[in-house]
Amino acid sequence: MISKSCKYAIRAALYIASKIDEKVKLSVKEIAFEIDAPEAFTAKILQNLTRHKIIFSTKGPYGGFYVEQSNLKIPLINIVNAIDGLSIFEDCGIGLQECSDIHPCPFHNDYKVIRNGILSIYTNNTIGKFSKELMSGETFLKSI
Amino acid sequence: MISKSCKYAIRAALYIASKIDEKVKLSVKEIAFEIDAPEAFTAKILQNLTRHKIIFSTKGPYGGFYVEQSNLKIPLINIVNAIDGLSIFEDCGIGLQECSDIHPCPFHNDYKVIRNGILSIYTNNTIGKFSKELMSGETFLKSI
DNA sequence: TTTATAAAGGATATATATATCCGTTTTGGT
DNA sequence: ACCAAAACGGATATATATATCCTTTATAAA
Ligand code: FES
Ligand code: FES
């Protein structure tokens, strides 16, 4: 469904948000390490998130990536939109050019339910909600 | 989730099954046209399905691809397994190396529900069920 | 037995996604 | 003013998925 890049993006944004209280800017190097992603590629993704104002950045010494309180209200669907776009939520489950109620594929009814379920996960959860779970140690961003 | 190849495979298998009553073997050319897929690539996928005994084929004049009644009982998950494998149903929603109940990512609980829902669609529907819907004109394998 | 037909299979090509590299720009500290 | 740190941005490389091409093999009919 969502691309590998988008998964990195979500992990990165959540990691940065989970450090909001430390009031320190994070380097690409640290972020990439903490989310278990390649460094140079993570850099590209962070640039993208910055352009979309999902996170902030400053250059130079003591610079890096960070979020403000306002960013915590952003739903995760905004990240998906920034990286993959939203058309994935309109695609047919077995690749017909158009997903349509009046010209449906055999999966259509079942698939629509699932697809909307996925959309809901991204829409109903914010960066703040998930980053809070990370802070408390309930959830994690990389495997052991 | 599933690959483009897998979507072609499902469309192809369902198309062939939907023609079971005509008692005629179908060529790659016809199948590819009817499911709106590239011909040479469809050929590869059909070979794969044949090797996995999801469909049958015979070479030579009047040869082609076909299914028997017994194939109609095959659930769609078998096609997914043949093309993509089943590991996709164990993957983490945001790409952690392991999806784990005791070391979960922030999406884990929600994602597991969705992922099992998708698995159910493939497990609970057979080639026969969906091909019957195609025969009756309720559903379609390519866009208008 | 010859011929035509159609799938099988191996080799290769193209497209897309993922990943890296390196010079440029910005910025804070000295 | 100068230097060092760190993100930015463009170019390039690699990996994977998708797609094509061509030769071989099997089969049915004449
Ligand atoms: S037409 Fe296939 S999912 Fe809607
Ligand atoms: S750990 Fe991410 S979905 Fe299970």
Coordinates of C-alpha atoms (C1' of nucleotides) and ligand atoms in Angstrom, one line a residue:
Chain A
M1 CA 0.0 0.0 0.0
I2 CA 2.3 2.8 1.2
S3 CA 5.9 2.9 -0.1
K4 CA 9.0 2.1 1.9
S5 CA 9.9 5.8 1.7
C6 CA 6.6 6.7 3.3
K7 CA 7.3 4.2 6.1
Y8 CA 10.6 5.8 6.7
A9 CA 8.9 9.2 6.7
I10 CA 6.4 8.2 9.3
R11 CA 9.0 6.6 11.5
A12 CA 11.2 9.7 11.2
A13 CA 8.5 12.2 12.0
L14 CA 7.3 10.2 15.0
Y15 CA 10.9 9.9 16.3
I16 CA 11.5 13.6 16.0
A17 CA 8.2 14.4 17.6
S18 CA 8.9 12.0 20.5
K19 CA 11.9 14.2 21.3
I20 CA 10.0 17.4 21.5
D21 CA 10.5 17.8 25.2
E22 CA 14.3 17.6 25.0
K23 CA 14.3 21.0 23.1
V24 CA 17.2 19.9 21.0
K25 CA 17.5 19.7 17.2
L26 CA 18.2 16.2 15.8
S27 CA 20.7 15.4 13.1
V28 CA 20.0 13.2 10.1
K29 CA 22.6 10.8 11.5
E30 CA 20.8 10.3 14.8
I31 CA 17.4 10.1 13.2
A32 CA 18.5 7.5 10.6
F33 CA 20.1 5.5 13.3
E34 CA 17.1 5.6 15.6
I35 CA 14.6 4.5 12.9
D36 CA 17.0 2.0 11.4
A37 CA 17.0 3.6 7.9
P38 CA 19.8 4.5 5.5
E39 CA 21.3 7.9 6.3
A40 CA 21.4 9.6 2.9
F41 CA 18.0 8.4 2.0
T42 CA 16.6 9.6 5.3
A43 CA 18.1 13.0 4.5
K44 CA 16.0 13.2 1.3
I45 CA 12.9 12.2 3.1
L46 CA 13.4 14.7 5.9
Q47 CA 13.9 17.5 3.3
N48 CA 10.6 16.5 1.8
L49 CA 8.8 16.6 5.2
T50 CA 10.4 19.9 5.9
R51 CA 9.1 21.3 2.6
H52 CA 5.7 20.1 3.5
K53 CA 6.0 21.8 7.0
I54 CA 5.4 18.5 8.7
I55 CA 8.7 19.1 10.6
F56 CA 11.1 22.0 10.8
S57 CA 14.8 22.3 10.3
T58 CA 17.6 24.7 10.6
K59 CA 21.0 24.6 9.0
G60 CA 24.4 25.1 10.5
P61 CA 25.9 24.3 13.9
Y62 CA 23.4 23.2 16.5
G63 CA 20.9 22.9 13.6
G64 CA 18.9 19.9 12.8
F65 CA 15.3 18.7 12.7
Y66 CA 12.6 19.4 15.2
V67 CA 8.8 19.9 15.7
E68 CA 6.7 22.5 17.5
Q69 CA 3.6 21.8 19.6
S70 CA 1.5 22.7 16.6
N71 CA 3.0 19.8 14.5
L72 CA 1.7 17.3 17.0
K73 CA -1.8 18.0 15.8
I74 CA -1.0 16.9 12.3
P75 CA -2.7 13.6 11.3
L76 CA -0.5 10.9 9.8
I77 CA -2.4 11.1 6.5
N78 CA -0.6 14.4 5.9
I79 CA 2.7 12.5 5.8
V80 CA 1.3 9.9 3.4
N81 CA 0.0 12.7 1.2
A82 CA 3.4 14.4 1.2
I83 CA 5.3 11.2 0.2
D84 CA 2.9 9.0 -1.8
G85 CA -0.1 11.1 -2.5
L86 CA -3.6 10.2 -1.7
S87 CA -4.5 8.4 -4.9
I88 CA -3.6 5.1 -3.3
F89 CA -6.9 5.3 -1.4
E90 CA -8.8 5.3 -4.7
D91 CA -7.0 2.5 -6.4
C92 CA -8.7 -0.8 -7.3
G93 CA -7.6 -3.8 -5.3
I94 CA -6.7 -5.9 -8.3
G95 CA -5.5 -3.0 -10.5
L96 CA -8.4 -2.0 -12.7
Q97 CA -7.8 1.5 -14.1
E98 CA -10.8 2.8 -12.2
C99 CA -12.3 1.7 -8.9
S100 CA -16.0 2.2 -9.4
D101 CA -19.2 1.3 -7.6
I102 CA -21.1 0.9 -10.9
H103 CA -18.4 -1.1 -12.7
P104 CA -16.8 -3.0 -9.8
C105 CA -14.2 -5.7 -9.8
P106 CA -15.0 -8.9 -7.7
F107 CA -13.1 -7.5 -4.8
H108 CA -14.7 -4.1 -4.8
N109 CA -17.1 -4.3 -1.8
D110 CA -14.7 -6.0 0.5
Y111 CA -11.8 -4.0 -0.6
K112 CA -13.5 -0.7 -0.1
V113 CA -14.1 -1.5 3.5
I114 CA -10.4 -2.4 4.0
R115 CA -9.1 0.6 2.1
N116 CA -11.3 3.0 4.1
G117 CA -10.1 1.3 7.3
I118 CA -6.5 2.0 6.4
L119 CA -7.4 5.6 5.5
S120 CA -9.1 5.9 8.9
I121 CA -5.9 4.8 10.7
Y122 CA -4.0 7.6 9.0
T123 CA -6.7 10.1 9.4
N124 CA -7.7 9.5 13.0
N125 CA -4.2 9.3 14.5
T126 CA -1.9 12.3 14.9
I127 CA 1.8 12.6 15.2
G128 CA 1.3 13.7 18.8
K129 CA -0.8 10.7 19.8
F130 CA 1.7 8.2 18.4
S131 CA 4.8 10.1 19.6
K132 CA 3.3 10.1 23.1
E133 CA 3.1 6.3 23.0
L134 CA 6.7 6.2 22.0
M135 CA 7.8 8.5 24.8
S136 CA 6.0 6.3 27.3
G137 CA 7.7 3.2 26.0
E138 CA 4.5 1.5 24.9
T139 CA 5.6 1.3 21.3
F140 CA 8.8 1.3 19.3
L141 CA 10.3 2.5 16.0
K142 CA 12.8 -0.2 15.4
S143 CA 13.1 -3.9 16.1
I144 CA 15.3 -5.3 18.9
Chain B
M1 CA 0.3 -4.8 -0.4
I2 CA 0.2 -7.3 -3.2
S3 CA 2.3 -6.7 -6.3
K4 CA 1.1 -5.7 -9.8
S5 CA 2.1 -9.1 -11.0
C6 CA -0.2 -10.7 -8.4
K7 CA -3.1 -8.5 -9.5
Y8 CA -2.6 -9.6 -13.1
A9 CA -2.5 -13.2 -11.8
I10 CA -5.8 -12.9 -10.0
R11 CA -7.4 -11.2 -13.0
A12 CA -6.1 -13.9 -15.3
A13 CA -7.1 -16.8 -13.2
L14 CA -10.6 -15.4 -12.7
Y15 CA -11.0 -14.7 -16.4
I16 CA -10.0 -18.2 -17.3
A17 CA -12.3 -19.7 -14.7
S18 CA -15.2 -17.5 -15.9
K19 CA -15.0 -19.3 -19.3
I20 CA -15.1 -22.8 -17.8
D21 CA -18.4 -23.5 -19.4
E22 CA -17.3 -22.8 -22.9
K23 CA -15.0 -25.8 -22.8
V24 CA -12.4 -24.1 -24.9
K25 CA -8.8 -23.3 -24.1
L26 CA -7.8 -19.7 -24.0
S27 CA -4.7 -18.2 -25.6
V28 CA -2.3 -15.8 -23.8
K29 CA -3.4 -13.2 -26.4
E30 CA -7.0 -13.4 -25.5
I31 CA -6.4 -13.5 -21.8
A32 CA -4.1 -10.5 -21.8
F33 CA -6.5 -8.5 -23.9
E34 CA -9.5 -9.4 -21.6
I35 CA -7.7 -8.4 -18.4
D36 CA -6.0 -5.4 -20.0
A37 CA -2.5 -6.6 -19.3
P38 CA 0.7 -6.7 -21.4
E39 CA 0.8 -10.0 -23.4
A40 CA 4.4 -11.2 -22.8
F41 CA 4.2 -10.5 -19.2
T42 CA 0.9 -12.2 -18.8
A43 CA 2.5 -15.2 -20.5
K44 CA 5.0 -15.4 -17.7
I45 CA 2.4 -15.1 -15.0
L46 CA 0.3 -17.8 -16.6
Q47 CA 3.3 -20.1 -16.7
N48 CA 3.7 -19.5 -13.0
L49 CA 0.1 -20.2 -12.2
T50 CA 0.3 -23.4 -14.3
R51 CA 3.4 -24.6 -12.4
H52 CA 1.5 -24.0 -9.2
K53 CA -1.5 -26.0 -10.6
I54 CA -3.9 -23.1 -10.2
I55 CA -4.7 -23.4 -13.8
F56 CA -3.9 -25.9 -16.5
S57 CA -2.4 -25.5 -19.9
T58 CA -1.7 -27.5 -23.1
K59 CA 0.7 -26.7 -25.9
G60 CA 0.1 -26.9 -29.6
P61 CA -2.8 -26.2 -31.8
Y62 CA -6.1 -25.9 -30.0
G63 CA -4.0 -25.6 -26.9
G64 CA -4.1 -22.9 -24.3
F65 CA -5.1 -22.2 -20.7
Y66 CA -8.2 -23.6 -18.9
V67 CA -9.5 -24.7 -15.5
E68 CA -11.3 -27.8 -14.2
Q69 CA -14.1 -27.9 -11.7
S70 CA -11.7 -28.7 -9.0
N71 CA -9.8 -25.5 -9.6
L72 CA -12.9 -23.5 -8.7
K73 CA -12.5 -24.5 -5.1
I74 CA -9.1 -22.9 -4.8
P75 CA -9.1 -19.8 -2.5
L76 CA -7.5 -16.7 -3.9
I77 CA -4.8 -16.8 -1.2
N78 CA -3.2 -19.6 -3.1
I79 CA -2.7 -17.2 -6.0
V80 CA -1.2 -14.6 -3.7
N81 CA 1.1 -17.3 -2.3
A82 CA 2.2 -18.5 -5.7
I83 CA 3.2 -15.0 -6.9
D84 CA 4.1 -12.9 -3.8
G85 CA 4.3 -15.4 -1.0
L86 CA 2.6 -15.1 2.3
S87 CA 5.1 -13.1 4.2
I88 CA 3.3 -9.9 3.3
F89 CA 0.7 -10.9 5.9
E90 CA 3.4 -10.8 8.6
D91 CA 5.0 -7.5 7.8
C92 CA 4.9 -4.4 10.0
G93 CA 2.8 -1.6 8.7
I94 CA 5.6 0.9 9.0
G95 CA 8.5 -1.4 8.1
L96 CA 10.0 -2.6 11.3
Q97 CA 12.0 -5.7 10.7
E98 CA 9.6 -7.7 12.9
C99 CA 6.0 -7.3 13.6
S100 CA 5.6 -8.3 17.2
D101 CA 3.0 -8.1 19.9
I102 CA 5.5 -7.6 22.6
H103 CA 7.6 -5.0 20.8
P104 CA 5.0 -3.3 18.7
C105 CA 5.1 -0.2 16.5
P106 CA 2.5 2.6 17.1
F107 CA 0.4 1.1 14.3
H108 CA 0.5 -2.5 15.4
N109 CA -2.9 -3.0 16.9
D110 CA -4.8 -1.2 14.2
Y111 CA -2.7 -2.6 11.5
K112 CA -3.1 -6.2 12.6
V113 CA -6.8 -5.9 12.3
I114 CA -6.6 -4.5 8.8
R115 CA -3.9 -7.0 7.7
N116 CA -6.0 -9.9 8.9
G117 CA -9.0 -8.4 7.1
I118 CA -7.1 -8.5 3.9
L119 CA -6.0 -12.0 4.5
S120 CA -9.6 -13.0 5.1
I121 CA -10.7 -11.7 1.8
Y122 CA -8.2 -13.9 0.0
T123 CA -8.8 -16.8 2.2
N124 CA -12.6 -16.8 2.3
N125 CA -13.2 -16.3 -1.5
T126 CA -12.5 -18.9 -4.1
I127 CA -11.8 -18.7 -7.7
G128 CA -15.2 -20.2 -8.3
K129 CA -17.1 -17.7 -6.3
F130 CA -15.6 -14.7 -8.0
S131 CA -15.7 -16.2 -11.5
K132 CA -19.4 -16.9 -11.0
E133 CA -20.0 -13.2 -10.3
L134 CA -18.1 -12.4 -13.5
M135 CA -20.2 -14.8 -15.5
S136 CA -23.3 -13.2 -14.3
G137 CA -22.1 -9.7 -15.2
E138 CA -22.2 -8.4 -11.6
T139 CA -18.5 -7.7 -11.7
F140 CA -15.7 -6.9 -14.2
L141 CA -12.0 -7.5 -14.9
K142 CA -11.2 -4.3 -16.8
S143 CA -12.4 -0.8 -16.8
I144 CA -14.7 0.6 -19.5
Chain C
dT1 C1' 5.6 -37.6 -41.3
dT2 C1' 5.2 -32.9 -42.0
dT3 C1' 3.4 -28.5 -40.7
dA4 C1' 1.3 -25.1 -38.1
dT5 C1' 0.1 -23.6 -33.5
dA6 C1' 0.7 -22.4 -28.9
dA7 C1' 2.9 -22.6 -24.4
dA8 C1' 7.6 -23.0 -21.9
dG9 C1' 11.7 -21.0 -20.7
dG10 C1' 16.0 -18.4 -20.9
dA11 C1' 18.0 -14.0 -21.9
dT12 C1' 17.5 -9.3 -22.1
dA13 C1' 15.5 -4.6 -21.7
dT14 C1' 13.0 -0.9 -19.4
dA15 C1' 10.9 1.5 -15.7
dT16 C1' 10.5 2.7 -11.0
dA17 C1' 11.9 2.8 -6.4
dT18 C1' 15.5 3.0 -3.3
dA19 C1' 20.0 4.6 -2.1
dT20 C1' 24.4 7.2 -2.4
dC21 C1' 27.6 11.1 -3.4
dC22 C1' 29.2 15.6 -3.5
dG23 C1' 29.3 20.5 -4.0
dT24 C1' 26.4 24.6 -2.2
dT25 C1' 24.1 27.3 1.2
dT26 C1' 23.0 28.7 5.7
dT27 C1' 24.1 29.5 10.3
dG28 C1' 26.3 29.7 15.0
dG29 C1' 30.6 30.1 17.4
dT30 C1' 35.2 31.9 17.7
Chain D
dA1 C1' 35.9 37.8 9.2
dC2 C1' 36.7 33.1 9.4
dC3 C1' 35.7 28.4 10.3
dA4 C1' 33.1 24.4 11.2
dA5 C1' 28.6 22.2 11.3
dA6 C1' 24.6 20.7 9.3
dA7 C1' 20.8 20.8 6.0
dC8 C1' 19.8 21.5 0.9
dG9 C1' 19.7 20.1 -3.8
dG10 C1' 21.3 18.2 -8.0
dA11 C1' 23.4 14.3 -10.2
dT12 C1' 24.2 9.7 -10.1
dA13 C1' 24.1 4.7 -8.8
dT14 C1' 22.0 0.4 -7.5
dA15 C1' 18.2 -2.8 -6.8
dT16 C1' 13.9 -4.5 -7.8
dA17 C1' 9.8 -5.0 -10.4
dT18 C1' 7.9 -4.9 -14.7
dA19 C1' 8.0 -6.0 -19.5
dT20 C1' 9.8 -7.8 -24.0
dC21 C1' 12.2 -10.9 -27.2
dC22 C1' 13.5 -15.1 -29.2
dT23 C1' 14.4 -20.0 -29.3
dT24 C1' 12.8 -24.5 -27.8
dT25 C1' 9.4 -28.0 -26.9
dA26 C1' 4.9 -30.2 -27.2
dT27 C1' 0.8 -31.2 -29.7
dA28 C1' -3.0 -31.7 -33.0
dA29 C1' -4.4 -32.0 -37.6
dA30 C1' -3.7 -32.9 -42.5
Ligands
FES1 S1 -13.1 -1.8 -8.7 FE1 -11.7 -3.1 -7.8 S2 -11.7 -2.4 -5.8 FE2 -13.2 -1.1 -6.7
FES2 S1 5.0 -4.0 14.7 FE1 4.3 -2.6 13.2 S2 2.5 -3.5 12.6 FE2 3.2 -5.0 14.1

